[in-house]
Amino acid sequence: MGVNYYTTREVSWSLAHGLLKANSAPVSAPGWGHTKMGWGINPPGLTAVLLNIKENYGNPKMYVTENGCALKDAPDERGFVADWGRVNFLRAHLMAAHDAIQAGANLHGYYAWSLMDNFEWAMGYEPRFGIVRVDFETGRRTPKQSAHWYREVITRNAVEE
């Protein structure tokens, strides 16, 4: 089973003129804030989703197929982006995935979204999710700090806190 996880939304309901009305609001973990998309950052929400699937849907083999964040990436004169916010986001979500595994979730893989900055169908080129920066005028690709960090995580098969 593939799980895409970016944010947590709290859902509530009310009756209005005899009709059921659903509302939702973004949830962010204390101290985490929001992404450039306005999505609340909530690493424990990933653990909760994976454990919910474990408890209520027979604990199928799972993969986190998308997890990432759009931030305000500011390249230096060489095109390098020191995106420590993305590093912290990915680290916290990988640790949340590990927490779910420790609690018995049948999680077999995690894919960061995304390898490169791309065209987001609803917002164009502005939200930058990639761990590799793309200069959309020249096509030049420059690994961001998060790409170097993620390479080390993969090489060591471990996340340092």
PDB file of C-alpha atoms in Angstrom:
ATOM      1  CA  MET A   1       0.000   0.000   0.000  1.00  0.00           C
ATOM      2  CA  GLY A   2       1.327   3.442  -0.894  1.00  0.00           C
ATOM      3  CA  VAL A   3       0.885   6.298   1.583  1.00  0.00           C
ATOM      4  CA  ASN A   4       1.366   9.934   0.583  1.00  0.00           C
ATOM      5  CA  TYR A   5       1.773  12.126   3.663  1.00  0.00           C
ATOM      6  CA  TYR A   6       2.372  15.861   3.714  1.00  0.00           C
ATOM      7  CA  THR A   7       0.256  17.257   6.526  1.00  0.00           C
ATOM      8  CA  THR A   8      -2.428  16.515   9.083  1.00  0.00           C
ATOM      9  CA  ARG A   9      -5.854  18.098   8.936  1.00  0.00           C
ATOM     10  CA  GLU A  10      -8.280  18.059  11.828  1.00  0.00           C
ATOM     11  CA  VAL A  11     -11.822  17.388  10.661  1.00  0.00           C
ATOM     12  CA  SER A  12     -14.936  18.576  12.455  1.00  0.00           C
ATOM     13  CA  TRP A  13     -18.581  18.690  11.533  1.00  0.00           C
ATOM     14  CA  SER A  14     -21.682  20.700  12.294  1.00  0.00           C
ATOM     15  CA  LEU A  15     -25.313  20.812  11.281  1.00  0.00           C
ATOM     16  CA  ALA A  16     -26.348  23.834   9.258  1.00  0.00           C
ATOM     17  CA  HIS A  17     -29.983  24.162   8.152  1.00  0.00           C
ATOM     18  CA  GLY A  18     -30.438  20.413   8.523  1.00  0.00           C
ATOM     19  CA  LEU A  19     -27.363  19.602   6.434  1.00  0.00           C
ATOM     20  CA  LEU A  20     -24.143  18.058   7.632  1.00  0.00           C
ATOM     21  CA  LYS A  21     -21.222  20.421   7.092  1.00  0.00           C
ATOM     22  CA  ALA A  22     -17.615  19.222   7.271  1.00  0.00           C
ATOM     23  CA  ASN A  23     -14.726  21.519   8.099  1.00  0.00           C
ATOM     24  CA  SER A  24     -11.003  20.880   8.240  1.00  0.00           C
ATOM     25  CA  ALA A  25      -8.044  22.840   9.547  1.00  0.00           C
ATOM     26  CA  PRO A  26      -4.288  22.232   9.275  1.00  0.00           C
ATOM     27  CA  VAL A  27      -2.524  20.863  12.336  1.00  0.00           C
ATOM     28  CA  SER A  28       1.125  21.541  13.072  1.00  0.00           C
ATOM     29  CA  ALA A  29       3.166  20.042  15.873  1.00  0.00           C
ATOM     30  CA  PRO A  30       4.274  22.610  18.481  1.00  0.00           C
ATOM     31  CA  GLY A  31       7.283  24.564  17.238  1.00  0.00           C
ATOM     32  CA  TRP A  32       7.086  23.314  13.639  1.00  0.00           C
ATOM     33  CA  GLY A  33       4.964  25.933  11.889  1.00  0.00           C
ATOM     34  CA  HIS A  34       3.881  25.593   8.264  1.00  0.00           C
ATOM     35  CA  THR A  35       5.374  24.957   4.838  1.00  0.00           C
ATOM     36  CA  LYS A  36       5.317  27.494   2.013  1.00  0.00           C
ATOM     37  CA  MET A  37       2.091  25.801   0.894  1.00  0.00           C
ATOM     38  CA  GLY A  38       0.518  26.698   4.258  1.00  0.00           C
ATOM     39  CA  TRP A  39       0.463  23.064   5.334  1.00  0.00           C
ATOM     40  CA  GLY A  40       1.017  22.369   9.023  1.00  0.00           C
ATOM     41  CA  ILE A  41       4.161  20.370   9.767  1.00  0.00           C
ATOM     42  CA  ASN A  42       3.247  17.454  12.011  1.00  0.00           C
ATOM     43  CA  PRO A  43       5.715  14.520  12.033  1.00  0.00           C
ATOM     44  CA  PRO A  44       3.722  12.565  14.674  1.00  0.00           C
ATOM     45  CA  GLY A  45       0.825  12.590  12.204  1.00  0.00           C
ATOM     46  CA  LEU A  46       2.782  10.250   9.921  1.00  0.00           C
ATOM     47  CA  THR A  47       3.216   7.791  12.780  1.00  0.00           C
ATOM     48  CA  ALA A  48      -0.510   8.045  13.518  1.00  0.00           C
ATOM     49  CA  VAL A  49      -1.504   7.373   9.885  1.00  0.00           C
ATOM     50  CA  LEU A  50       0.750   4.322   9.614  1.00  0.00           C
ATOM     51  CA  LEU A  51      -0.485   2.921  12.925  1.00  0.00           C
ATOM     52  CA  ASN A  52      -4.099   3.584  11.945  1.00  0.00           C
ATOM     53  CA  ILE A  53      -3.580   1.484   8.814  1.00  0.00           C
ATOM     54  CA  LYS A  54      -1.895  -1.203  10.938  1.00  0.00           C
ATOM     55  CA  GLU A  55      -4.744  -1.335  13.452  1.00  0.00           C
ATOM     56  CA  ASN A  56      -7.726  -0.952  11.129  1.00  0.00           C
ATOM     57  CA  TYR A  57      -6.709  -2.445   7.772  1.00  0.00           C
ATOM     58  CA  GLY A  58      -4.787  -5.626   8.563  1.00  0.00           C
ATOM     59  CA  ASN A  59      -1.281  -4.114   8.624  1.00  0.00           C
ATOM     60  CA  PRO A  60      -0.531  -4.481   4.900  1.00  0.00           C
ATOM     61  CA  LYS A  61       2.944  -4.016   3.474  1.00  0.00           C
ATOM     62  CA  MET A  62       3.291  -0.218   3.264  1.00  0.00           C
ATOM     63  CA  TYR A  63       5.531   2.323   1.572  1.00  0.00           C
ATOM     64  CA  VAL A  64       5.553   6.061   2.174  1.00  0.00           C
ATOM     65  CA  THR A  65       5.448   6.983  -1.509  1.00  0.00           C
ATOM     66  CA  GLU A  66       5.514  10.770  -1.062  1.00  0.00           C
ATOM     67  CA  ASN A  67       6.619  12.918   1.864  1.00  0.00           C
ATOM     68  CA  GLY A  68       8.216  16.326   1.559  1.00  0.00           C
ATOM     69  CA  CYS A  69       7.808  20.051   1.948  1.00  0.00           C
ATOM     70  CA  ALA A  70       7.916  23.183  -0.155  1.00  0.00           C
ATOM     71  CA  LEU A  71      10.025  25.862   1.478  1.00  0.00           C
ATOM     72  CA  LYS A  72      11.313  29.279   0.448  1.00  0.00           C
ATOM     73  CA  ASP A  73      14.558  28.151  -1.155  1.00  0.00           C
ATOM     74  CA  ALA A  74      17.066  30.970  -1.596  1.00  0.00           C
ATOM     75  CA  PRO A  75      20.077  29.968  -3.720  1.00  0.00           C
ATOM     76  CA  ASP A  76      23.461  31.575  -3.184  1.00  0.00           C
ATOM     77  CA  GLU A  77      25.556  32.958  -6.064  1.00  0.00           C
ATOM     78  CA  ARG A  78      26.563  29.393  -7.054  1.00  0.00           C
ATOM     79  CA  GLY A  79      22.962  28.146  -7.037  1.00  0.00           C
ATOM     80  CA  PHE A  80      23.413  26.204  -3.773  1.00  0.00           C
ATOM     81  CA  VAL A  81      20.509  26.108  -1.323  1.00  0.00           C
ATOM     82  CA  ALA A  82      21.232  25.552   2.387  1.00  0.00           C
ATOM     83  CA  ASP A  83      17.754  24.157   3.099  1.00  0.00           C
ATOM     84  CA  TRP A  84      18.163  23.139   6.723  1.00  0.00           C
ATOM     85  CA  GLY A  85      14.396  23.429   7.224  1.00  0.00           C
ATOM     86  CA  ARG A  86      13.892  20.620   4.686  1.00  0.00           C
ATOM     87  CA  VAL A  87      16.621  18.559   6.371  1.00  0.00           C
ATOM     88  CA  ASN A  88      14.810  18.949   9.698  1.00  0.00           C
ATOM     89  CA  PHE A  89      11.465  18.090   8.063  1.00  0.00           C
ATOM     90  CA  LEU A  90      12.819  14.923   6.448  1.00  0.00           C
ATOM     91  CA  ARG A  91      14.723  13.878   9.583  1.00  0.00           C
ATOM     92  CA  ALA A  92      11.631  14.261  11.774  1.00  0.00           C
ATOM     93  CA  HIS A  93       9.417  12.343   9.338  1.00  0.00           C
ATOM     94  CA  LEU A  94      11.933   9.523   8.922  1.00  0.00           C
ATOM     95  CA  MET A  95      12.076   9.256  12.711  1.00  0.00           C
ATOM     96  CA  ALA A  96       8.257   9.241  12.815  1.00  0.00           C
ATOM     97  CA  ALA A  97       8.248   6.400  10.268  1.00  0.00           C
ATOM     98  CA  HIS A  98      10.757   4.531  12.438  1.00  0.00           C
ATOM     99  CA  ASP A  99       8.502   5.033  15.471  1.00  0.00           C
ATOM    100  CA  ALA A 100       5.670   3.386  13.514  1.00  0.00           C
ATOM    101  CA  ILE A 101       7.919   0.449  12.591  1.00  0.00           C
ATOM    102  CA  GLN A 102       8.919   0.046  16.245  1.00  0.00           C
ATOM    103  CA  ALA A 103       5.199  -0.079  17.103  1.00  0.00           C
ATOM    104  CA  GLY A 104       4.620  -2.867  14.580  1.00  0.00           C
ATOM    105  CA  ALA A 105       3.665  -1.069  11.349  1.00  0.00           C
ATOM    106  CA  ASN A 106       4.592  -3.117   8.282  1.00  0.00           C
ATOM    107  CA  LEU A 107       6.484  -0.244   6.620  1.00  0.00           C
ATOM    108  CA  HIS A 108       9.016  -1.314   3.989  1.00  0.00           C
ATOM    109  CA  GLY A 109      10.119   1.928   2.346  1.00  0.00           C
ATOM    110  CA  TYR A 110      10.145   5.720   2.315  1.00  0.00           C
ATOM    111  CA  TYR A 111      10.407   8.022  -0.700  1.00  0.00           C
ATOM    112  CA  ALA A 112      11.125  11.709  -0.225  1.00  0.00           C
ATOM    113  CA  TRP A 113       9.179  14.089  -2.449  1.00  0.00           C
ATOM    114  CA  SER A 114      10.852  15.060  -4.526  1.00  0.00           C
ATOM    115  CA  LEU A 115      14.210  14.434  -6.131  1.00  0.00           C
ATOM    116  CA  MET A 116      14.097  17.674  -8.123  1.00  0.00           C
ATOM    117  CA  ASP A 117      12.123  20.884  -8.105  1.00  0.00           C
ATOM    118  CA  ASN A 118       9.292  20.322 -10.547  1.00  0.00           C
ATOM    119  CA  PHE A 119       6.095  21.701 -12.012  1.00  0.00           C
ATOM    120  CA  GLU A 120       3.281  21.417  -9.486  1.00  0.00           C
ATOM    121  CA  TRP A 121       0.063  21.127 -11.473  1.00  0.00           C
ATOM    122  CA  ALA A 122      -1.926  23.573  -9.321  1.00  0.00           C
ATOM    123  CA  MET A 123       0.843  26.114  -8.593  1.00  0.00           C
ATOM    124  CA  GLY A 124       3.428  26.001 -11.372  1.00  0.00           C
ATOM    125  CA  TYR A 125       7.170  26.188 -10.702  1.00  0.00           C
ATOM    126  CA  GLU A 126       7.083  28.260  -7.513  1.00  0.00           C
ATOM    127  CA  PRO A 127       6.665  25.663  -4.766  1.00  0.00           C
ATOM    128  CA  ARG A 128      10.036  23.929  -4.581  1.00  0.00           C
ATOM    129  CA  PHE A 129       9.861  20.459  -3.072  1.00  0.00           C
ATOM    130  CA  GLY A 130      13.083  19.033  -4.501  1.00  0.00           C
ATOM    131  CA  ILE A 131      16.304  18.078  -2.763  1.00  0.00           C
ATOM    132  CA  VAL A 132      17.976  19.094  -6.040  1.00  0.00           C
ATOM    133  CA  ARG A 133      17.453  22.706  -7.170  1.00  0.00           C
ATOM    134  CA  VAL A 134      16.449  23.224 -10.787  1.00  0.00           C
ATOM    135  CA  ASP A 135      17.171  26.553 -12.467  1.00  0.00           C
ATOM    136  CA  PHE A 136      14.150  26.585 -14.761  1.00  0.00           C
ATOM    137  CA  GLU A 137      15.778  29.128 -17.105  1.00  0.00           C
ATOM    138  CA  THR A 138      18.995  27.174 -17.742  1.00  0.00           C
ATOM    139  CA  GLY A 139      18.005  23.646 -16.717  1.00  0.00           C
ATOM    140  CA  ARG A 140      21.011  23.486 -14.364  1.00  0.00           C
ATOM    141  CA  ARG A 141      20.592  21.103 -11.428  1.00  0.00           C
ATOM    142  CA  THR A 142      22.347  21.762  -8.114  1.00  0.00           C
ATOM    143  CA  PRO A 143      22.050  19.389  -5.133  1.00  0.00           C
ATOM    144  CA  LYS A 144      20.742  21.239  -2.074  1.00  0.00           C
ATOM    145  CA  GLN A 145      21.996  20.689   1.459  1.00  0.00           C
ATOM    146  CA  SER A 146      19.108  18.236   1.903  1.00  0.00           C
ATOM    147  CA  ALA A 147      20.419  16.098  -0.993  1.00  0.00           C
ATOM    148  CA  HIS A 148      23.826  15.782   0.663  1.00  0.00           C
ATOM    149  CA  TRP A 149      22.173  14.979   4.006  1.00  0.00           C
ATOM    150  CA  TYR A 150      19.792  12.408   2.461  1.00  0.00           C
ATOM    151  CA  ARG A 151      22.681  10.689   0.660  1.00  0.00           C
ATOM    152  CA  GLU A 152      24.357  10.189   4.057  1.00  0.00           C
ATOM    153  CA  VAL A 153      21.146   8.805   5.564  1.00  0.00           C
ATOM    154  CA  ILE A 154      20.854   6.292   2.723  1.00  0.00           C
ATOM    155  CA  THR A 155      24.549   5.387   2.884  1.00  0.00           C
ATOM    156  CA  ARG A 156      24.424   4.762   6.658  1.00  0.00           C
ATOM    157  CA  ASN A 157      20.863   3.396   6.637  1.00  0.00           C
ATOM    158  CA  ALA A 158      20.347   5.493   9.745  1.00  0.00           C
ATOM    159  CA  VAL A 159      19.057   8.899  10.813  1.00  0.00           C
ATOM    160  CA  GLU A 160      21.015  10.786  13.444  1.00  0.00           C
ATOM    161  CA  GLU A 161      18.891  12.852  15.807  1.00  0.00           C
TER     162      GLU A 161
END
